[in-house]
XYZ file of C-alpha atoms in Angstrom:
649
model
C 68.507 -4.638 28.421
C 72.053 -3.519 27.695
C 73.166 0.004 28.648
C 73.007 2.606 25.902
C 75.892 4.605 27.337
C 78.688 3.386 29.600
C 81.189 5.738 31.251
C 84.785 5.354 30.160
C 87.690 5.279 32.591
C 88.363 8.891 31.615
C 84.743 9.871 32.311
C 85.001 8.381 35.788
C 88.462 9.758 36.543
C 87.596 13.332 35.546
C 84.068 13.477 36.985
C 83.518 15.935 39.822
C 81.637 13.273 41.741
C 84.761 11.084 41.773
C 86.674 13.934 43.367
C 83.880 14.334 45.909
C 83.955 10.596 46.696
C 87.690 10.876 47.412
C 86.978 13.854 49.676
C 84.340 11.816 51.528
C 86.637 8.819 51.999
C 89.517 10.942 53.282
C 87.299 12.957 55.602
C 85.105 10.196 57.052
C 86.993 6.969 56.480
C 83.848 5.571 54.841
C 84.721 3.395 51.809
C 82.772 4.581 48.747
C 84.062 2.454 45.855
C 81.205 3.356 43.511
C 78.184 5.618 43.160
C 75.838 3.123 44.800
C 77.968 3.070 47.953
C 78.251 6.856 47.949
C 74.472 7.214 47.627
C 73.861 4.706 50.430
C 76.158 6.621 52.759
C 74.480 9.904 51.797
C 71.054 8.704 52.921
C 72.249 6.687 55.932
C 74.087 9.717 57.359
C 72.106 12.720 56.190
C 73.764 15.228 58.508
C 77.209 13.895 57.649
C 76.541 14.047 53.921
C 75.180 17.596 53.818
C 77.925 18.894 56.156
C 80.552 17.227 53.963
C 78.961 18.798 50.891
C 79.005 22.190 52.625
C 82.715 21.833 53.384
C 83.561 20.464 49.933
C 82.253 23.675 48.376
C 83.873 25.786 51.126
C 80.687 27.657 51.984
C 81.966 29.105 55.272
C 81.214 28.634 58.936
C 78.380 26.518 60.295
C 76.799 27.901 63.469
C 75.919 24.580 65.041
C 73.916 21.505 64.136
C 73.320 20.468 60.545
C 69.967 18.785 61.133
C 68.384 19.532 64.490
C 65.150 17.733 63.600
C 64.607 15.168 60.838
C 60.843 15.039 61.259
C 58.796 15.544 58.099
C 57.262 17.987 57.560
C 59.225 20.496 59.595
C 62.828 19.304 59.364
C 65.245 21.915 60.734
C 68.396 22.385 58.648
C 71.471 24.386 59.734
C 69.690 26.412 62.453
C 71.561 29.601 63.255
C 73.717 29.493 60.118
C 73.479 32.606 57.965
C 74.399 33.035 54.301
C 73.232 34.448 50.982
C 72.740 32.494 47.745
C 74.279 35.331 45.715
C 77.637 35.133 47.496
C 78.347 31.870 45.678
C 77.712 33.570 42.332
C 80.030 36.456 43.203
C 82.809 33.976 43.992
C 82.779 32.831 40.356
C 83.872 36.217 38.953
C 86.194 35.627 35.983
C 87.207 37.308 32.747
C 87.956 34.402 30.391
C 84.359 33.313 29.697
C 80.955 35.038 29.714
C 78.447 34.439 32.477
C 75.475 34.444 30.070
C 74.969 34.009 26.351
C 71.643 35.542 25.333
C 70.200 34.223 22.071
C 67.297 35.797 20.184
C 65.093 34.128 17.604
C 66.850 35.938 14.789
C 70.110 34.257 15.774
C 71.835 37.227 17.414
C 73.999 36.151 20.371
C 74.809 38.666 23.119
C 77.499 37.815 25.649
C 77.191 39.108 29.213
C 80.492 39.058 31.089
C 80.773 38.080 34.736
C 81.773 41.629 35.594
C 78.746 43.008 33.744
C 76.461 40.519 35.488
C 77.724 41.407 38.945
C 77.888 45.161 38.253
C 74.300 45.152 36.953
C 73.166 43.073 39.917
C 74.770 45.550 42.311
C 73.209 48.501 40.478
C 69.724 47.015 40.430
C 70.021 46.062 44.102
C 70.767 49.728 44.843
C 67.663 50.700 42.862
C 65.533 48.252 44.839
C 66.872 49.608 48.115
C 66.148 53.155 46.958
C 62.539 52.070 46.408
C 62.338 50.899 49.999
C 62.549 47.169 49.244
C 63.808 45.290 52.281
C 64.474 41.717 53.330
C 61.292 39.666 53.086
C 59.578 41.974 50.577
C 58.543 40.411 47.281
C 59.743 41.422 43.825
C 57.733 40.040 40.915
C 58.896 39.279 37.388
C 56.736 39.165 34.250
C 59.481 38.476 31.771
C 60.817 36.367 28.930
C 63.964 34.288 29.441
C 66.490 37.120 29.116
C 69.616 38.127 31.096
C 67.749 40.990 32.781
C 65.527 38.397 34.480
C 68.628 36.744 35.948
C 70.003 40.096 37.121
C 66.670 41.066 38.705
C 66.515 37.760 40.584
C 70.093 38.006 41.851
C 69.627 41.619 42.938
C 66.421 40.719 44.767
C 68.073 37.783 46.536
C 71.171 39.796 47.425
C 69.154 42.114 49.699
C 67.108 39.288 51.230
C 63.952 40.122 49.294
C 61.946 37.308 47.685
C 61.761 36.694 43.927
C 58.817 35.229 42.012
C 58.177 35.273 38.287
C 56.192 33.963 35.364
C 56.671 34.181 31.630
C 54.857 36.639 29.411
C 52.894 33.881 27.716
C 50.704 33.984 30.855
C 47.588 36.110 30.573
C 47.161 38.947 33.085
C 44.653 36.853 35.036
C 46.977 33.851 35.200
C 49.848 36.103 36.268
C 47.700 37.832 38.900
C 46.517 34.471 40.236
C 50.154 33.854 41.102
C 51.897 37.146 41.690
C 48.852 38.835 43.197
C 49.004 36.508 46.215
C 52.434 37.857 47.103
C 51.613 41.591 47.366
C 54.849 42.532 45.566
C 56.497 45.914 45.951
C 58.201 46.047 42.531
C 57.275 44.574 39.152
C 60.053 43.840 36.665
C 58.745 43.286 33.155
C 59.467 43.729 29.433
C 57.546 45.543 26.726
C 57.117 42.212 24.928
C 58.865 39.279 23.327
C 59.300 37.485 20.012
C 58.125 33.930 19.482
C 57.559 31.936 16.320
C 58.602 34.865 14.141
C 56.047 37.237 15.662
C 56.398 40.184 18.032
C 54.081 40.107 21.065
C 53.325 43.543 22.508
C 52.592 43.053 26.241
C 51.923 46.649 27.271
C 48.170 46.157 27.728
C 48.815 43.108 29.903
C 51.381 45.027 31.936
C 48.813 47.757 32.539
C 46.368 45.116 33.774
C 49.011 43.771 36.153
C 49.813 47.234 37.437
C 46.123 47.823 38.111
C 45.746 44.472 39.862
C 48.865 44.683 42.023
C 47.836 47.348 44.477
C 51.018 47.108 46.549
C 53.414 48.126 43.743
C 55.787 50.994 44.406
C 57.376 50.855 40.973
C 57.517 49.047 37.636
C 60.793 48.529 35.796
C 60.548 47.641 32.097
C 63.139 46.074 29.802
C 62.947 47.166 26.156
C 62.753 44.087 23.946
C 60.596 45.536 21.152
C 61.510 49.230 21.466
C 58.117 50.217 22.912
C 57.374 52.705 25.694
C 55.748 51.178 28.782
C 53.584 53.753 30.602
C 54.204 54.362 34.305
C 57.436 52.403 34.265
C 61.117 53.134 34.786
C 63.341 51.850 32.006
C 65.737 49.047 32.810
C 68.604 51.180 31.553
C 67.735 53.841 34.105
C 67.451 51.235 36.884
C 71.016 50.015 36.293
C 72.454 53.355 35.171
C 75.276 53.390 37.742
C 76.604 49.914 36.909
C 79.655 51.361 35.172
C 80.095 54.284 37.541
C 80.219 52.093 40.655
C 81.450 48.711 39.381
C 81.217 45.494 41.364
C 80.193 47.158 44.628
C 77.673 44.644 45.875
C 76.703 44.132 49.468
C 74.694 41.034 50.228
C 72.398 40.595 53.201
C 73.231 37.561 55.347
C 69.982 35.713 56.045
C 68.918 32.572 57.904
C 69.412 29.253 56.122
C 65.653 28.915 55.540
C 65.011 32.578 54.703
C 62.829 32.690 51.555
C 64.823 32.930 48.327
C 61.987 32.589 45.835
C 58.398 31.475 45.511
C 57.545 29.128 42.661
C 54.017 28.059 41.840
C 52.146 24.842 41.222
C 50.267 24.564 37.934
C 47.091 26.015 39.420
C 44.763 23.853 37.367
C 42.409 23.162 40.281
C 42.240 26.527 41.985
C 44.658 29.267 42.906
C 48.220 28.045 42.322
C 50.102 27.077 45.468
C 53.036 29.337 46.245
C 55.950 27.068 47.175
C 58.566 28.844 49.293
C 62.208 27.705 49.134
C 65.047 28.939 51.309
C 68.489 30.324 50.457
C 70.498 27.545 52.067
C 68.439 24.587 50.910
C 68.454 25.735 47.296
C 72.161 26.576 47.366
C 73.168 23.141 48.672
C 70.746 21.227 46.464
C 71.757 23.043 43.301
C 75.494 22.761 43.967
C 74.965 19.020 44.369
C 72.665 18.660 41.357
C 74.768 20.790 38.994
C 78.335 19.956 39.999
C 78.077 16.376 41.236
C 75.086 14.858 39.455
C 75.335 16.760 36.147
C 79.128 17.292 36.205
C 78.672 20.929 35.203
C 81.539 23.277 36.028
C 83.539 26.333 34.967
C 84.336 25.014 31.481
C 80.713 24.261 30.582
C 78.051 26.092 28.610
C 74.692 25.083 30.071
C 71.603 25.549 27.880
C 68.186 24.367 29.025
C 65.180 25.418 26.980
C 62.901 26.917 29.615
C 60.854 29.903 30.764
C 60.716 31.914 34.024
C 57.361 30.186 34.619
C 59.085 26.843 35.136
C 61.454 25.632 37.860
C 63.982 24.625 35.197
C 64.666 28.352 34.771
C 65.740 28.459 38.418
C 67.738 25.276 37.856
C 69.558 26.735 34.860
C 70.405 29.952 36.718
C 72.163 27.672 39.219
C 74.791 27.068 36.554
C 76.225 30.394 37.740
C 76.859 28.850 41.172
C 79.465 26.530 39.652
C 80.999 29.044 37.268
C 79.348 27.762 34.100
C 78.133 29.936 31.230
C 74.338 29.755 30.993
C 72.255 30.386 27.878
C 69.081 32.494 27.847
C 66.828 31.882 24.842
C 63.359 33.420 24.706
C 62.120 32.171 21.332
C 60.441 29.083 19.914
C 62.334 25.764 19.931
C 60.977 24.931 16.467
C 61.376 28.271 14.663
C 62.343 28.693 11.918
C 63.006 24.932 11.640
C 62.108 21.967 13.885
C 65.767 21.457 14.833
C 66.370 25.039 15.988
C 67.489 24.033 19.502
C 70.274 21.907 18.052
C 71.331 24.816 15.847
C 71.500 27.139 18.841
C 73.383 24.524 20.874
C 75.970 24.367 18.103
C 76.234 28.160 17.825
C 76.831 28.720 21.545
C 79.019 25.614 21.993
C 76.674 24.043 24.530
C 78.201 21.178 26.483
C 74.895 20.333 28.186
C 71.547 20.846 26.433
C 68.223 20.365 28.204
C 64.906 19.752 26.487
C 61.750 17.624 26.674
C 60.556 14.270 25.326
C 57.994 16.156 23.240
C 60.680 18.155 21.477
C 62.739 15.037 20.797
C 59.686 13.316 19.328
C 58.963 16.345 17.121
C 62.511 16.150 15.773
C 62.107 12.437 15.097
C 58.904 12.999 13.155
C 60.489 15.865 11.227
C 63.313 13.580 10.123
C 65.970 15.758 11.792
C 69.539 14.466 12.025
C 71.218 16.980 14.364
C 74.703 15.445 14.246
C 74.757 15.713 10.441
C 73.344 19.227 10.196
C 75.082 20.946 13.136
C 78.476 20.914 14.807
C 77.671 19.321 18.155
C 81.255 18.354 18.942
C 81.146 20.270 22.245
C 77.976 18.505 23.426
C 78.533 15.767 26.009
C 75.113 15.453 27.652
C 71.439 15.934 26.793
C 69.157 16.500 29.761
C 65.500 15.488 29.534
C 62.629 16.372 31.824
C 58.920 17.219 31.771
C 57.731 13.643 31.196
C 59.133 10.176 30.593
C 61.529 9.698 27.683
C 60.566 6.625 25.622
C 63.209 4.010 24.958
C 62.909 4.642 21.227
C 63.603 8.367 21.698
C 66.644 7.624 23.851
C 68.009 5.347 21.133
C 67.277 8.004 18.493
C 69.341 10.522 20.473
C 72.269 8.130 20.510
C 72.056 7.524 16.779
C 71.309 11.070 15.657
C 73.066 13.263 18.201
C 76.068 11.170 19.224
C 76.908 7.768 20.698
C 79.101 9.359 23.383
C 76.504 11.971 24.324
C 75.030 10.950 27.669
C 71.212 11.025 27.759
C 70.462 12.221 31.274
C 66.752 12.048 32.064
C 65.825 13.663 35.361
C 62.638 13.569 37.428
C 61.744 15.819 40.316
C 59.681 18.952 40.347
C 58.795 22.427 41.438
C 58.220 21.061 44.934
C 61.968 20.611 45.550
C 63.099 22.776 42.601
C 65.439 19.961 41.619
C 65.423 16.264 40.800
C 65.073 13.101 42.853
C 66.491 10.873 40.127
C 68.711 11.407 37.121
C 71.978 10.813 35.362
C 75.431 10.552 36.896
C 78.677 10.783 34.953
C 79.959 7.547 36.536
C 76.827 5.405 36.055
C 75.599 3.757 32.819
C 72.456 4.874 31.013
C 69.810 2.286 30.155
C 67.352 3.379 27.443
C 64.040 4.498 28.944
C 65.437 4.487 32.497
C 66.812 7.118 34.875
C 70.243 6.039 36.015
C 70.107 6.522 39.791
C 68.633 8.398 42.755
C 70.435 11.655 43.500
C 72.739 11.850 46.500
C 70.929 12.672 49.724
C 67.560 11.550 48.318
C 66.187 8.652 50.355
C 64.147 7.419 47.414
C 61.908 4.354 47.625
C 58.891 2.775 45.942
C 55.978 1.871 48.233
C 52.954 -0.316 47.681
C 49.520 0.649 48.982
C 50.351 -0.656 52.465
C 53.520 1.417 52.719
C 55.926 -1.464 52.105
C 58.939 -1.099 49.767
C 58.717 -2.913 46.427
C 61.370 -3.742 43.836
C 60.929 -4.711 40.221
C 57.281 -3.646 40.257
C 55.343 -0.412 40.144
C 55.093 1.571 43.357
C 54.577 5.091 44.632
C 57.638 7.362 44.535
C 58.384 8.298 48.130
C 61.213 10.040 49.945
C 61.666 8.683 53.450
C 64.039 11.335 54.835
C 64.144 15.129 54.478
C 66.014 17.139 51.837
C 67.169 20.727 52.468
C 65.321 21.969 49.363
C 61.932 20.646 50.427
C 59.623 23.671 50.792
C 60.087 25.913 53.772
C 56.314 26.307 53.606
C 53.454 27.168 51.269
C 52.540 30.833 50.911
C 49.469 31.783 52.983
C 49.468 28.388 54.716
C 50.140 29.530 58.257
C 49.149 26.287 59.962
C 50.890 24.058 57.398
C 47.687 22.161 56.599
C 47.924 22.462 52.808
C 51.597 21.524 52.863
C 50.866 18.415 54.910
C 47.967 17.398 52.670
C 50.078 17.815 49.545
C 52.776 15.304 50.497
C 52.252 13.557 53.828
C 48.618 12.419 54.035
C 49.125 8.987 52.465
C 52.202 7.802 54.357
C 52.613 9.763 57.627
C 56.107 11.190 57.957
C 57.027 10.125 54.417
C 56.985 12.372 51.341
C 54.662 10.951 48.655
C 55.410 12.678 45.390
C 52.560 11.375 43.224
C 54.524 9.444 40.584
C 54.537 5.741 39.739
C 58.042 4.318 39.527
C 59.803 0.967 39.299
C 63.208 0.500 40.939
C 65.099 -2.046 38.863
C 67.569 -4.729 39.909
C 70.442 -2.499 38.782
C 69.111 0.398 40.902
C 67.937 2.541 37.991
C 64.408 3.957 38.028
C 61.594 3.803 35.466
C 58.991 6.579 35.744
C 55.483 5.571 34.642
C 53.597 8.824 35.096
C 51.409 10.449 37.727
C 49.826 8.116 40.250
C 46.781 10.377 40.601
C 45.949 9.693 36.947
C 46.568 5.960 37.123
C 44.868 3.673 34.627
C 43.255 0.899 36.668
C 41.661 -1.612 34.336
C 40.379 -4.822 35.961
C 42.522 -4.113 39.013
C 45.715 -3.794 36.961
C 47.351 -0.399 37.464
C 49.455 1.336 34.850
C 50.886 4.783 34.270
C 49.714 6.743 31.247
C 53.307 7.425 30.154
C 53.679 3.839 28.945
C 50.803 4.286 26.506
C 52.010 7.683 25.294
C 55.460 6.299 24.558
C 53.992 3.663 22.253
C 51.167 5.563 20.565
C 52.963 8.852 19.940
C 55.667 7.067 17.947
C 53.145 6.351 15.206
C 53.650 8.870 12.375
C 49.920 9.622 12.142
C 49.662 10.618 15.833
C 50.987 14.031 16.873
C 49.943 13.668 20.527
C 47.688 11.525 22.693
C 45.731 11.691 25.948
C 44.416 8.629 27.772
C 41.903 8.846 30.610
C 40.645 6.183 32.988
C 37.368 7.327 34.549
C 35.372 5.357 37.105
C 31.637 5.642 36.376
C 28.705 5.990 38.828
C 27.335 2.581 37.834
C 30.610 0.888 38.760
C 31.871 0.774 35.189
C 35.164 2.064 33.927
C 35.590 4.123 30.767
C 39.024 4.438 29.198
C 39.089 6.579 26.037
C 42.209 7.479 24.082
C 42.203 10.906 22.431
C 44.574 11.447 19.538
C 45.647 14.612 17.785
C 46.417 13.595 14.239
C 49.405 14.697 12.212
C 48.648 16.969 9.231
C 46.959 14.979 6.469
C 46.228 11.941 8.655
C 42.726 10.519 9.195
C 41.422 8.348 12.007
C 40.476 5.393 9.855
C 39.519 1.961 11.120
C 42.932 0.763 9.986
C 44.698 3.409 12.097
C 42.527 2.564 15.115
C 43.446 -1.095 14.650
C 47.150 -0.267 14.506
C 46.905 1.920 17.619
C 45.156 -0.860 19.536
C 47.643 -3.424 18.287
C 50.548 -1.225 19.362
C 49.141 -0.871 22.874
C 48.275 -4.572 23.075
C 51.743 -5.772 22.071
C 53.993 -3.047 23.482
C 52.140 -2.061 26.649
C 49.378 -4.338 27.912
C 46.442 -6.241 26.407
C 44.406 -5.129 29.437
C 44.869 -1.472 28.642
C 43.542 -1.293 25.106
C 41.222 1.751 25.135
C 37.451 1.492 24.998
C 37.366 4.171 22.306
C 39.805 6.094 20.169
C 38.611 9.646 19.525
C 40.098 12.258 17.238
C 40.634 15.475 19.214
C 41.393 19.034 18.080
C 44.183 19.297 20.654
C 45.436 18.192 24.068
C 45.151 20.731 26.906
C 48.266 21.280 29.034
C 49.360 23.292 32.011
C 51.469 26.254 30.991
C 54.563 24.223 31.824
C 53.545 21.544 29.337
C 51.967 18.793 31.438
C 48.837 17.096 30.088
C 45.644 17.797 32.034
C 44.815 14.179 32.803
C 43.211 14.601 36.232
C 40.966 17.593 35.428
C 39.718 15.903 32.230
C 39.055 12.723 34.183
C 36.969 14.703 36.674
C 34.996 16.272 33.833
C 34.131 12.792 32.570
C 33.009 11.838 36.068
C 30.471 14.654 36.109
C 32.323 17.340 38.062
C 31.428 21.006 37.669
C 33.726 22.401 34.935
C 34.115 25.694 36.798
C 35.499 23.832 39.811
C 37.581 21.265 38.004
C 40.122 23.533 36.366
C 41.172 27.161 36.344
C 41.028 28.182 32.693
C 43.795 30.751 32.957
C 46.216 27.979 33.950
C 45.628 26.094 30.675
C 47.609 26.670 27.488
C 44.494 26.408 25.283
C 41.434 26.873 27.530
C 38.967 26.584 24.628
C 39.783 22.873 24.472
C 38.148 22.432 27.878
C 34.750 23.135 26.329
C 35.321 20.437 23.713
C 36.287 17.851 26.323
C 33.508 18.984 28.631
C 30.978 18.088 25.937
C 32.283 14.498 25.692
C 30.179 11.883 27.421
C 31.064 8.236 28.060
C 29.524 5.999 25.424
C 29.847 2.885 27.490
C 31.811 1.148 30.191
C 34.020 -1.859 30.313
């Protein structure tokens, strides 16, 4: 397959990663003529790479060793070195561009200057200190994606306290399942939010959180809807001295692995796991991922559609580390029209826009032509994550957004709050493929015996540590849960749980989760391949495929489809679905049944619930299979729970 996008000489010459490669060559004498050579050096000499990265960004003194132990789990990075994530944000202070552009559903854009951001951060940090919050204490957010959430996080981090948040689309129970584990001292929230043209009053849910969080000393509430939140201090009061005492911010120097934030797993099979990341690991990883991999810098406007519930919120905030303007949008991506994200990107002059394969597919089916309807002349890259981007969707982006707009799919996760694989400004893009492993990521594909494979499907593994791997899991004192999550299959090697293929040109194809593998007649396949084919059909809005081993030794593989408005699951449509899978995917993975479903259940970060539904079909107790509060539409679980295999194959 020919590349869809090829970097020009100007792209390569002006890319930040080219400048970094020159820095590496001059400093080490190592020849790095291209990205592949640079990546190889970065994983062969981990300590040398991360120290060079540290010096390239001029982060200050290093106390001693870079990597005192490379054993996984338990690698020891920069022991004795102290820093604070927020210092790198403060260094970006400027007056020529805003730090944040906040966009509301009604189209109003509010600019937050760098001075205002830092002054508000300093003021809120003083408020936290006045409430007795100290290093190591937890501050919880229950907020939409608004600038105040960014300020609250930065203020928390600046004093060495630990931030954790979820969006207000979470029910009180779902929020308490996460934030309640942390025993937070302060809750930062908002009276509500607007989504899909409707106002959502969250005061009753806030009251439930206040009642459930017995360790709270205070609640601070942002006014989004103009409502009074009982037993809460207003945000305006909490930052009241921002103008009186401008830009006086004192950060607390902390250890490299001191907790910065706690992000949570989906929590579909029990209490969500609290994943703890450290100041230094996140700072280094995000400087690398934003500046070098994504080529984002001081002249960029970085807009990723996200929520504080999802690690991409943390990733977007990292745009501030490199001096970029970030965009906070708390509304629906499809309101009032399906192409609303493209409209917002045009209005704010986004140079990098991040979204999901699902949103791209919705635009395709709506007949949107963003380049014709919106001025996207500033846009140079579209980031994609959440699931695999089909080849057809990648080609659509080129045709309907811009031929010179780089489609940069990334794959990683909450676990490392970054990506393992993605785009690079100096590497071509092949449709349906991720261009390259990120620097410092010792990525490989293993077979079941732990041997590397090329050109065929294998388990995504990382064979050497990364600084942003979790410091630990919350309430996992002996490290047992952490070890079980990543290191049980291949001792000393991180197994991420995705199927990938590493191609002959070193790109990567992601096939979906390995724990939901379709294994028909001994032939394994990721579910993503089927979704990419079936969901292109105009009659199919979304699909879910399950491969469930049966007690009698049989194997049942149903395909559930949510039909587009006005469509019917006729025998002709079933035939076309089967034919599509047979010809485009595999004749061995034609489903046993095609069933019309009222919806597909997802985690609250948008991932399909393949494994829990599979367990339901295998007879597991529904109350143990999935935590209903972690599901976007929990009523669907009852519908799927009533389904019984009609046969085996």
